[in-house]
Amino acid sequence: MDSASEPFVDFRTAPDRYRHWKLKLDGDVAILAMDIAEEATLKPGYRLKLNSYDLGVDIELADAVQRLRFEHPEIGAVVLTSAKDRVFCSGANINMLGVSSHDHKVNFCKFTNETRNGIEDASTFSGQTYLCSINGTAAGGGYELALACESIILADDGSSAVSLPELPLLAVLPGTGGLTRLVDKRKVRRDHADFFCTVSEGMRGKRAVEWRLVDEIVPRSKLDEATMARARAIAAKSDRPKGAKGVALTPVSRRIEDDRTTYTHLTVEIDRELRAAHFHIKGPETAPPKDVAGIESQGAAFWPLAFARDLDDAILHLRLNEGEVGTWVFHSAGAPEMIAAYDELLLANQSHWLAREITLFLKRTLKRVDVSSRSLITLVEQGSCFAGTLLELVLAADRSYMLIGKLEGSNRPEATLRLSGLNFGPLPMGNGLSRLESRFLAESSRVDALRTEIGKPLDAETAESLGLVTFTPDDIDWEDEVRLAIEERAAFSPDGLTGMEANLRFAGPETMETKIFARLTAWQNWIFQRPNAVGADGALKLYGSGRKPVYDRRRV
Amino acid sequence: MSINYSERIPNNVDLSSDRRLQRALEAWQPNYLQWWRDLGPDGSLGYDVYLRTAISTDANGWANFGYVKMPEYRWGIFLAEREADRRIAFGDEKGKPAWQEVPGEHRATLRRLIVTQGDTEPASVEQQRLLGKTAPSLYDLRNLFQINVEEGRHLWAMVYLLHAYFGRDGREEAEEMLQRHSGDPDKPRILGAFNEKTPDWLSFFMFTYFTDRDGKYQLASLAESGFDPLARSCRFMLTEEAHHMFVGETGVGRVVQRSCEMMKQHKTDDVRALGCVDLPTIQKYLNFHFSVSLDLFGQEASTNAANYYTAGLKGRYLETRIDDDHQLTGAQYGILGLDGGAVVERAVPALTALNERLRQDYIDDCAKGVLRWNKIIERAGIDFELKLPHRAFNRRIGGFAGARVSPDGKVVDEATWKANESKWLPSDEDRAYVTSLMGPAVTEPGKFANWIAPPARGINNQPADFAYVRFN
């Protein structure tokens, strides 16, 4: 399978186009029911039997999760369940994995991981708590989806079960956080987890509760009732406003022409020769509204939200559809003080559901940048607006360049950086630290010292001395330095770069998220390449053929 | 107090010297008997029933007749005699000695196979528990009870395997088989067909002919298993299963015969006016039960079936008599499926088509009984032929699930289906009519309900007026 055979994937969707999910709103509770259309696959070669999923299914799920947050302030609890009888979800479709390229599989896992993290983010920070009601078999990725919810209710009917059969059946791992969430989130004892992950049929009934695999079992005929009662109780505790009006997430406008993709606030230009994508971000043209009511009335057009949606789609589009474009270069143009003003408005209203939601979305989008397997370079040029939120792209970059002074003949303003309150906590990385904290692990006092710089324009020399940029070439060196950095990057091994960058980006403490994206994903990606899984006689290749896999018995 | 195990539980598995197994069964047996009291044949606990009890596996031992109160029936544990040096006959392990213990690698799969099979046994007892109230004769009542106790014994056979070979998990599974109940909204039986009602005797005969025949084919495939105790257990169960299908075949045959006799005698097709079941209604019941039973074989192309075969756990029907390599790694098999608006055949790897192959064997076998029923009609000089519907008709599982296909195999549109549904499947009215025939049980020896003919001969050659059941 080479990546050239993968279809173009569009991540933009809307409820009226869902094929696989049924969304029902009932007062302060939403019911999100999986009802997968077997034949509605992303590409030929498999059918989505038994509520198994491919990326297309998860794109809809991610969209539903996002819309519930923005469009439905009244919803305080979300029930994740299945609309099919006797089957909750049987996880990622195995035949789909069999006909997918390695990079598609990795991208697929990454996106599903991000969606599950997004579900947990909604439960933890948005006052929109997910609970899972399992009315059948929840196998593999199906159970991992359940694990992303805050509580799991299982039908006690003698057959509904939860399982992680990846190892015994497929010789791979439950790669969407399953192993990590078992022991880190649900705190299942490791010996119990070990046993559970080796029995393909999983566990049900009392033992599933005793082993902490689910929170509760209820008779099948009482499942809906019990689920709704729990959901109502959870929703009643939510701080989301009941009477507020949601923000309609109107379609993201995108035009793709040859090597240029144009969004409202972002244009991405691809340099095929150097396999680099240049992100040109346009800052806001008007000042922010004066209060939160103004944010509500601007809705999806409010700059930080609109920009985040553009960037989010661009990241996903490039990850999936432009696999060979290995370097992402960030540029910006606009008024830094305007960005800072938007940031201040958001910061001042963190207790308001919508301001909070937009900030959380910015956080998640920046996290997508962090875990993208691309070299990240940020160029702070004349006329740029890397302030506050956008300054995060400087800090997220593997390397940044800031121009000292002006290029000959240019009359645009000199490059500056500007810190805002958003740089000091509300936009953490997966390791739980702000990008500034992650940057200055050795000298945490520097982060405090930087607070005194909030709001000030910082020129290149100051930015360099404060440790905010990597290099500050002057007008004579600029062009060469930048060109060399990108050319050099294009010459290295993409695998080596991915590994190196991922290791360097996440210094500091481990969290469940970093474990999932680093440890679990790295192991999975290794296993995905090994003959025991994907060789001609490997388990993943032979699955469904009835033939028995042949393993290389050496432990590595 | 010591219990004489070979007296209470006839067996050929050396129960009296296996303490682990004794302990397990001692714990399970009271729950089983409680289940029988609660969900076994309704109101029958005190009856003396002329039953056959197996007390050993030799020619004289498996059919001992006598009056028994059903709760005191000696549910035995029998495995067919062990074949010396039996070898695994198929799959990757072909030619190796058959396993006498469960291989660790296959433990979960074997357990699932045994549980799925075992779950059907008490299920049908539950489905049939009210039929005694409307038995058309003592002969039929006795046959119903015989089937019930044997389904109970089949449960014992599977529970024995779970207890003897699967440790704690096996014991838990055995317990659960008594906790799931047919049609229970909270804990239903595993397979859909076993949660349906068996509301009347025509359904019962159809069920024993068609649905129990699925059981025969499943047992026959498991009788080929590389796991020797399972294979031997199933081989012995097959001898009993044959009687269930005999009850089904002769039962339907007697209903057909009675209707034909009345048609001839009264020179009319309208036998409903005479309190019998008209042949078109019998055809509709046949259509329903045949199609529901076909679903029990599962998906046409099945990974599980392929895995079971390769692993040596579940073979094909009469595996050892098939002339091929018994590994099927390169072979192809044609299966039917829908393509656009037509039923078409496509070749798939034979390994994945094992369900379909077994279904084909089953269909061929079903057709034989239909031939015999048609002989009855022909002998009466009536121009009517019962037919098996096409395998794509009225399916809920597999490639034809939900498709609208007529009994003769044509894909039809929704309107055509709606217009013909009541001609192809029993309508509410048909069912109400058949139910209306089910009067109070006929309990006078030698008498039969109006809608069914007497059998050609009695059980164990007893005379026609033999009191098969004494109500006390």
XYZ file of N, CA and C in Angstrom, chain A residues 49 86 156-159 169 195 199-202 204-205 207 210 219-222 542-548, chain B residues 92-93 105 108 111-112 168-169 172-173 176 180 185-190 195 299 303 306-307 310 329 351-352:
162
model
N -18.771 -3.105 8.842
C -19.723 -3.974 9.523
C -19.673 -3.761 11.037
N -27.406 -4.865 20.026
C -26.418 -5.869 20.436
C -24.980 -5.567 20.055
N -26.112 -5.344 31.570
C -25.788 -6.616 32.222
C -26.746 -7.674 31.685
N -26.457 -8.148 30.479
C -27.388 -9.074 29.841
C -26.719 -10.392 29.507
N -25.572 -10.614 30.103
C -24.892 -11.875 29.857
C -24.106 -11.896 28.566
N -24.271 -10.885 27.719
C -23.470 -10.908 26.494
C -22.784 -9.570 26.200
N -5.943 -11.073 18.724
C -6.519 -11.270 17.384
C -5.672 -10.693 16.266
N -4.450 -9.345 31.982
C -5.343 -10.455 31.658
C -6.428 -10.007 30.671
N -7.575 -11.611 26.627
C -8.759 -12.432 26.304
C -9.600 -11.708 25.265
N -9.714 -12.343 24.112
C -10.327 -11.637 22.987
C -11.789 -11.289 23.246
N -12.480 -12.090 24.036
C -13.904 -11.789 24.233
C -14.127 -10.767 25.340
N -13.090 -10.411 26.070
C -13.204 -9.344 27.054
C -13.944 -9.744 28.309
N -17.446 -8.921 31.086
C -18.796 -8.393 31.197
C -19.245 -8.535 32.637
N -20.439 -8.019 32.884
C -21.081 -8.219 34.182
C -20.263 -7.736 35.359
N -17.711 -8.729 37.056
C -16.265 -8.654 37.071
C -15.760 -7.397 36.364
N -15.929 -4.864 39.040
C -14.917 -5.114 40.079
C -13.520 -4.752 39.593
N -29.492 -3.789 34.216
C -30.219 -4.704 33.328
C -30.512 -4.000 32.010
N -30.525 -4.797 30.974
C -30.705 -4.272 29.629
C -31.948 -3.390 29.500
N -33.039 -3.846 30.094
C -34.292 -3.100 29.921
C -34.259 -1.769 30.669
N -33.297 -1.638 31.611
C -33.203 -0.401 32.386
C -32.083 0.504 31.885
N -3.338 -11.360 7.631
C -4.105 -12.593 7.454
C -5.485 -12.529 8.076
N -5.740 -11.444 8.844
C -7.032 -11.376 9.523
C -8.166 -11.497 8.506
N -9.077 -12.376 8.789
C -10.216 -12.541 7.895
C -10.019 -13.643 6.872
N -8.761 -14.078 6.696
C -8.514 -15.107 5.683
C -8.733 -16.496 6.263
N -8.751 -16.573 7.594
C -8.854 -17.880 8.222
C -7.510 -18.544 8.388
N -6.471 -17.919 7.814
C -5.142 -18.512 7.971
C -4.513 -18.005 9.248
N -3.639 -18.832 9.784
C -3.043 -18.517 11.070
C -1.751 -17.745 10.846
N -4.552 -26.348 10.031
C -3.095 -26.287 10.156
C -2.512 -27.461 10.941
N -3.307 -27.998 11.869
C -2.787 -29.047 12.758
C -3.129 -30.444 12.232
N -3.890 -21.861 23.513
C -4.093 -20.917 22.427
C -5.570 -20.824 22.012
N -10.113 -19.638 24.624
C -11.234 -18.681 24.560
C -12.189 -19.041 23.423
N -14.199 -22.174 24.198
C -15.203 -21.865 25.205
C -16.389 -21.159 24.558
N -16.083 -20.229 23.654
C -17.175 -19.497 23.006
C -18.040 -20.441 22.162
N -12.390 -21.766 36.178
C -13.333 -20.817 36.768
C -14.216 -20.160 35.701
N -13.603 -19.773 34.586
C -14.392 -19.146 33.530
C -15.478 -20.094 33.032
N -18.308 -20.169 35.451
C -19.140 -18.962 35.351
C -20.043 -19.009 34.122
N -19.475 -19.492 33.029
C -20.275 -19.588 31.808
C -21.428 -20.567 31.994
N -24.097 -18.898 33.810
C -24.797 -17.893 32.993
C -25.816 -18.532 32.046
N -29.472 -16.652 31.469
C -30.080 -16.097 30.264
C -31.362 -16.876 29.998
N -35.987 -9.744 28.104
C -35.455 -8.472 27.593
C -34.120 -8.111 28.244
N -33.882 -8.564 29.471
C -32.632 -8.216 30.149
C -31.502 -9.182 29.849
N -31.836 -10.481 29.826
C -30.782 -11.470 29.553
C -31.268 -12.465 28.524
N -31.306 -12.055 27.277
C -31.817 -12.971 26.248
C -30.809 -14.076 25.927
N -31.291 -15.093 25.263
C -30.401 -16.123 24.734
C -29.516 -15.515 23.646
N -28.389 -16.173 23.373
C -27.386 -15.577 22.497
C -27.890 -15.415 21.064
N -34.834 -16.719 20.762
C -35.625 -15.792 21.572
C -37.025 -15.597 20.995
N -22.949 -15.409 8.617
C -22.578 -14.714 7.388
C -22.067 -15.699 6.328
N -15.025 -14.738 8.769
C -13.684 -14.869 9.296
C -13.635 -15.870 10.441
N -13.640 -19.379 9.277
C -12.333 -19.701 8.704
C -11.309 -19.961 9.812
N -11.326 -19.089 10.817
C -10.378 -19.268 11.923
C -10.606 -20.583 12.654
N -9.187 -23.423 10.421
C -7.719 -23.459 10.370
C -7.134 -23.936 11.689
N -6.346 -23.965 1.808
C -5.655 -22.674 1.747
C -5.772 -22.027 0.370
N -12.068 -21.108 2.577
C -11.978 -21.041 4.035
C -13.021 -20.106 4.627
N -13.248 -18.987 3.933
C -14.178 -18.018 4.498
C -15.623 -18.388 4.180
